[in-house]
Each structure stands twice: as C-alpha cells, then as structure tokens.
Amino acid sequence: MRYVHKTSTPKFFIKDTKHLKSWKKYKSHKKRDLKQHILDKEQNHLCIYCESKISLDNSHIEHLRPKDEVRYPQLLFVYRNLTVSCNGLCHVFDNKLTPLSCGHIKGNEFDKNMFLNPVELRDIRDYFVYDFDTYEMKPSLKNPIKAKYMISTLLHLNDEGLRYARRIALRNFNKKMYQIKDKESRKKRMIEVLNRENIAFISFLRYKYRHLLKSALQDM
C-alpha cells in the first residue's frame, strides 16, 4: 500500500454532483469519467489497496470512509474521500464472482481509529513488510495492530490470488531487468523503473529492492 496524492477537486466533478444528495443519483457514465480521472491523474491505474493493475472495467469508485448515509453523509461527494479500488477479482483461479479482497470486501466496515489512510499518510509503506517465501504482506513494527487490521480484517490482502500475483510480478520484473547484462546499467534501470510508481505491486517490489533504492538516495 502506498501514499496517493489527491489533486484538487476537478471542475467536472463539482458540476456533476452539485445538487446530488444520493450516490445512486450519480449517473454511471459520470462515475466512469471520475474513475478515469483518478486512475490517470493520481493512481497510475493501480488499486488503492492491493496495487493490482486495474482498468475502468474491473474497478469501482471507493469511498475511503464508507458511503454510509448515517455515519458519513457529509463525505459522500467529498473528492478527497474518493479513490479507485479493484473489484477483488483480479487474480481468481476459477469463475468466482464473490470479491476476495479490497473495496468490495471492506464494504461498510470501518474503524476510524484503526484505518491507515493512503491519501493522508505519506509514510504508509512503513507500516508493512513482505515475506519473500510466502509472498505475504505483514505488519511492520511501526504499528502492527493497525497494519494487521488493514491487511487481514479489512481488506484481505493475503488471499491466494494476490500472493501468487506478487510472486509473478517479482519474477517478471527480475526477468526483464536481468536481460541487461551490464551490472551498473541494470541497477540504474531498476532504480528508474521502481521510482516511476506505475507498475503492479510497486510497494512489494520497492521493499524487495529497498537497499538498492536507499543506496541510490545516498549517492545523490
């Protein structure tokens, strides 16, 4: 999970939602325009939670604080509360239609005292580590209680499909990078790609090569 910088509220969104009181009244083609904007301008087409690569057709607008008209009615159309999540079906092994992770699993479950907000916490990556034997996302020592809530209770970020997808992402990244035979050129290219923040499971890959990225910063 990574920090996502929210840009200013787009003018088209202000216009489209000006008189709306219900999310159901927000027309589907307008929601699609909003998704496109967020994916293009803020999230690099990565799920806000699991960082799977997503498109308009396998994602949904995600209210960080739920679109619950009793608990958070004032946040229904607040742009800063809106992100894009996968549908929890990016990495299924069969024809399951039940979401396995991320926004649809989360639903209206929300503990404001436990939630780690990816649009507010610039250091959100520091709350998580990764196991390269199991490809699981795990809590760091920073705040393991909150991290565990996010990983296991709220978002199910270690379902079988996601763990497999992380393994494949690392394998493909390494395969591509090690085609570069010169060691220094390879290191330079790895740093360049990892700093783009636009490939699937980028936090997982950056954690794998954290020492390389750290040394690059020290050399600057």
GROMACS .gro file of C-alpha atoms in nm:
model
  220
    1MET     CA    1   0.000   0.000   0.000
    2ARG     CA    2   0.133   0.340  -0.095
    3TYR     CA    3   0.062   0.707  -0.038
    4VAL     CA    4  -0.154   0.861  -0.310
    5HIS     CA    5  -0.152   1.236  -0.353
    6LYS     CA    6  -0.501   1.373  -0.411
    7THR     CA    7  -0.512   1.655  -0.660
    8SER     CA    8  -0.757   1.944  -0.642
    9THR     CA    9  -1.121   1.861  -0.700
   10PRO     CA   10  -1.185   1.853  -1.076
   11LYS     CA   11  -1.432   2.108  -1.206
   12PHE     CA   12  -1.637   1.849  -1.391
   13PHE     CA   13  -1.693   1.658  -1.064
   14ILE     CA   14  -1.812   1.973  -0.885
   15LYS     CA   15  -2.054   2.041  -1.169
   16ASP     CA   16  -2.178   1.682  -1.195
   17THR     CA   17  -2.250   1.645  -0.823
   18LYS     CA   18  -2.357   1.997  -0.729
   19HIS     CA   19  -2.717   1.918  -0.638
   20LEU     CA   20  -2.688   1.549  -0.556
   21LYS     CA   21  -2.783   1.405  -0.218
   22SER     CA   22  -2.762   1.034  -0.301
   23TRP     CA   23  -2.483   0.829  -0.459
   24LYS     CA   24  -2.744   0.635  -0.659
   25LYS     CA   25  -2.841   0.958  -0.835
   26TYR     CA   26  -2.486   1.000  -0.964
   27LYS     CA   27  -2.509   0.872  -1.322
   28SER     CA   28  -2.294   0.575  -1.420
   29HIS     CA   29  -2.125   0.747  -1.715
   30LYS     CA   30  -2.030   1.035  -1.486
   31LYS     CA   31  -1.883   0.788  -1.237
   32ARG     CA   32  -1.684   0.639  -1.523
   33ASP     CA   33  -1.542   0.982  -1.607
   34LEU     CA   34  -1.442   1.026  -1.244
   35LYS     CA   35  -1.275   0.684  -1.234
   36GLN     CA   36  -1.079   0.765  -1.547
   37HIS     CA   37  -0.959   1.092  -1.397
   38ILE     CA   38  -0.845   0.935  -1.070
   39LEU     CA   39  -0.672   0.643  -1.242
   40ASP     CA   40  -0.492   0.870  -1.488
   41LYS     CA   41  -0.401   1.161  -1.261
   42GLU     CA   42  -0.348   1.003  -0.919
   43GLN     CA   43  -0.323   0.625  -0.900
   44ASN     CA   44  -0.129   0.523  -1.213
   45HIS     CA   45  -0.402   0.266  -1.280
   46LEU     CA   46  -0.319   0.076  -0.960
   47CYS     CA   47  -0.574  -0.033  -0.699
   48ILE     CA   48  -0.569   0.199  -0.399
   49TYR     CA   49  -0.526  -0.101  -0.167
   50CYS     CA   50  -0.360  -0.406  -0.325
   51GLU     CA   51  -0.181  -0.225  -0.612
   52SER     CA   52  -0.305  -0.461  -0.882
   53LYS     CA   53  -0.312  -0.305  -1.228
   54ILE     CA   54  -0.672  -0.202  -1.297
   55SER     CA   55  -0.884  -0.053  -1.572
   56LEU     CA   56  -1.222   0.114  -1.596
   57ASP     CA   57  -1.390  -0.223  -1.638
   58ASN     CA   58  -1.255  -0.409  -1.334
   59SER     CA   59  -1.269  -0.136  -1.073
   60HIS     CA   60  -1.506   0.085  -0.877
   61ILE     CA   61  -1.505   0.420  -0.704
   62GLU     CA   62  -1.404   0.355  -0.346
   63HIS     CA   63  -1.512   0.572  -0.054
   64LEU     CA   64  -1.229   0.551   0.199
   65ARG     CA   65  -1.476   0.636   0.470
   66PRO     CA   66  -1.782   0.437   0.361
   67LYS     CA   67  -2.069   0.586   0.165
   68ASP     CA   68  -2.287   0.533   0.470
   69GLU     CA   69  -2.560   0.796   0.479
   70VAL     CA   70  -2.589   0.758   0.856
   71ARG     CA   71  -2.222   0.758   0.959
   72TYR     CA   72  -2.058   0.977   0.694
   73PRO     CA   73  -2.326   1.161   0.493
   74GLN     CA   74  -2.109   1.472   0.470
   75LEU     CA   75  -1.834   1.278   0.287
   76LEU     CA   76  -2.047   1.124   0.014
   77PHE     CA   77  -1.924   1.364  -0.254
   78VAL     CA   78  -1.605   1.490  -0.095
   79TYR     CA   79  -1.339   1.432  -0.358
   80ARG     CA   80  -1.061   1.366  -0.107
   81ASN     CA   81  -1.258   1.066   0.021
   82LEU     CA   82  -1.286   0.911  -0.326
   83THR     CA   83  -1.035   0.669  -0.474
   84VAL     CA   84  -1.048   0.368  -0.709
   85SER     CA   85  -1.029   0.007  -0.592
   86CYS     CA   86  -1.016  -0.318  -0.784
   87ASN     CA   87  -1.327  -0.535  -0.761
   88GLY     CA   88  -1.143  -0.803  -0.565
   89LEU     CA   89  -1.143  -1.041  -0.860
   90CYS     CA   90  -0.820  -0.956  -1.043
   91HIS     CA   91  -0.640  -1.278  -0.952
   92VAL     CA   92  -0.901  -1.551  -0.912
   93PHE     CA   93  -0.823  -1.908  -1.016
   94ASP     CA   94  -1.176  -2.001  -1.123
   95ASN     CA   95  -1.503  -1.832  -1.212
   96LYS     CA   96  -1.574  -1.699  -0.866
   97LEU     CA   97  -1.790  -1.389  -0.859
   98THR     CA   98  -1.750  -1.318  -0.488
   99PRO     CA   99  -1.492  -1.045  -0.423
  100LEU     CA  100  -1.188  -1.173  -0.234
  101SER     CA  101  -1.019  -0.850  -0.132
  102CYS     CA  102  -1.007  -0.471  -0.127
  103GLY     CA  103  -1.302  -0.229  -0.151
  104HIS     CA  104  -1.592  -0.470  -0.201
  105ILE     CA  105  -1.470  -0.688   0.088
  106LYS     CA  106  -1.434  -0.379   0.304
  107GLY     CA  107  -1.787  -0.259   0.234
  108ASN     CA  108  -1.912  -0.051   0.528
  109GLU     CA  109  -1.663  -0.198   0.774
  110PHE     CA  110  -1.459   0.093   0.906
  111ASP     CA  111  -1.287   0.176   1.233
  112LYS     CA  112  -1.159   0.533   1.216
  113ASN     CA  113  -0.914   0.463   1.498
  114MET     CA  114  -0.757   0.171   1.310
  115PHE     CA  115  -0.775   0.277   0.946
  116LEU     CA  116  -0.448   0.372   0.775
  117ASN     CA  117  -0.549   0.627   0.516
  118PRO     CA  118  -0.347   0.606   0.191
  119VAL     CA  119  -0.428   0.965   0.092
  120GLU     CA  120  -0.319   1.108   0.428
  121LEU     CA  121  -0.022   0.901   0.549
  122ARG     CA  122   0.287   0.982   0.345
  123ASP     CA  123   0.476   0.707   0.527
  124ILE     CA  124   0.206   0.443   0.490
  125ARG     CA  125   0.453   0.199   0.331
  126ASP     CA  126   0.647   0.191   0.657
  127TYR     CA  127   0.358   0.009   0.826
  128PHE     CA  128   0.408  -0.302   0.612
  129VAL     CA  129   0.678  -0.556   0.527
  130TYR     CA  130   0.674  -0.857   0.293
  131ASP     CA  131   0.768  -1.222   0.329
  132PHE     CA  132   0.950  -1.343   0.018
  133ASP     CA  133   0.892  -1.709   0.097
  134THR     CA  134   0.513  -1.682   0.122
  135TYR     CA  135   0.466  -1.350  -0.064
  136GLU     CA  136   0.251  -1.231   0.223
  137MET     CA  137   0.210  -0.872   0.331
  138LYS     CA  138   0.280  -0.841   0.704
  139PRO     CA  139   0.273  -0.570   0.972
  140SER     CA  140   0.596  -0.388   1.045
  141LEU     CA  141   0.689  -0.280   1.397
  142LYS     CA  142   0.561   0.074   1.332
  143ASN     CA  143   0.204  -0.005   1.439
  144PRO     CA  144   0.136  -0.378   1.397
  145ILE     CA  145  -0.218  -0.360   1.535
  146LYS     CA  146  -0.334  -0.111   1.275
  147ALA     CA  147  -0.141  -0.281   0.996
  148LYS     CA  148  -0.294  -0.618   1.079
  149TYR     CA  149  -0.640  -0.460   1.079
  150MET     CA  150  -0.579  -0.329   0.727
  151ILE     CA  151  -0.424  -0.649   0.590
  152SER     CA  152  -0.646  -0.914   0.745
  153THR     CA  153  -0.963  -0.773   0.897
  154LEU     CA  154  -1.050  -0.503   0.648
  155LEU     CA  155  -0.903  -0.582   0.306
  156HIS     CA  156  -0.790  -0.949   0.292
  157LEU     CA  157  -0.464  -0.857   0.122
  158ASN     CA  158  -0.313  -1.203   0.157
  159ASP     CA  159  -0.567  -1.407  -0.034
  160GLU     CA  160  -0.417  -1.679  -0.252
  161GLY     CA  161  -0.455  -1.487  -0.576
  162LEU     CA  162  -0.274  -1.180  -0.450
  163ARG     CA  163   0.015  -1.381  -0.309
  164TYR     CA  164   0.053  -1.561  -0.641
  165ALA     CA  165   0.034  -1.233  -0.832
  166ARG     CA  166   0.311  -1.082  -0.619
  167ARG     CA  167   0.533  -1.380  -0.694
  168ILE     CA  168   0.471  -1.345  -1.067
  169ALA     CA  169   0.529  -0.968  -1.052
  170LEU     CA  170   0.870  -1.021  -0.892
  171ARG     CA  171   0.962  -1.296  -1.136
  172ASN     CA  172   0.868  -1.084  -1.437
  173PHE     CA  173   1.047  -0.778  -1.302
  174ASN     CA  174   1.367  -0.973  -1.242
  175LYS     CA  175   1.347  -1.145  -1.580
  176LYS     CA  176   1.318  -0.812  -1.757
  177MET     CA  177   1.589  -0.640  -1.555
  178TYR     CA  178   1.842  -0.922  -1.583
  179GLN     CA  179   1.826  -0.904  -1.959
  180ILE     CA  180   2.052  -0.604  -1.906
  181LYS     CA  181   2.393  -0.767  -1.877
  182ASP     CA  182   2.596  -0.472  -1.754
  183LYS     CA  183   2.555  -0.456  -1.376
  184GLU     CA  184   2.566  -0.078  -1.338
  185SER     CA  185   2.328  -0.026  -1.628
  186ARG     CA  186   2.093  -0.283  -1.476
  187LYS     CA  187   2.098  -0.113  -1.135
  188LYS     CA  188   2.030   0.224  -1.295
  189ARG     CA  189   1.737   0.084  -1.491
  190MET     CA  190   1.591  -0.092  -1.184
  191ILE     CA  191   1.601   0.231  -0.985
  192GLU     CA  192   1.443   0.421  -1.271
  193VAL     CA  193   1.155   0.174  -1.309
  194LEU     CA  194   1.093   0.142  -0.935
  195ASN     CA  195   1.077   0.519  -0.894
  196ARG     CA  196   0.809   0.552  -1.161
  197GLU     CA  197   0.550   0.408  -0.922
  198ASN     CA  198   0.336   0.279  -1.209
  199ILE     CA  199   0.385  -0.099  -1.211
  200ALA     CA  200   0.167  -0.351  -1.029
  201PHE     CA  201   0.265  -0.431  -0.670
  202ILE     CA  202   0.511  -0.144  -0.666
  203SER     CA  203   0.537  -0.133  -0.284
  204PHE     CA  204   0.619  -0.504  -0.276
  205LEU     CA  205   0.889  -0.458  -0.541
  206ARG     CA  206   1.031  -0.148  -0.376
  207TYR     CA  207   1.051  -0.334  -0.046
  208LYS     CA  208   1.241  -0.615  -0.216
  209TYR     CA  209   1.493  -0.366  -0.353
  210ARG     CA  210   1.479  -0.117  -0.066
  211HIS     CA  211   1.856  -0.132  -0.008
  212LEU     CA  212   1.924  -0.053  -0.372
  213LEU     CA  213   1.687   0.245  -0.358
  214LYS     CA  214   1.839   0.364  -0.032
  215SER     CA  215   2.192   0.350  -0.169
  216ALA     CA  216   2.081   0.546  -0.475
  217LEU     CA  217   1.947   0.822  -0.249
  218GLN     CA  218   2.271   0.833  -0.053
  219ASP     CA  219   2.469   0.871  -0.375
  220MET     CA  220   2.270   1.174  -0.487
   0.00000   0.00000   0.00000
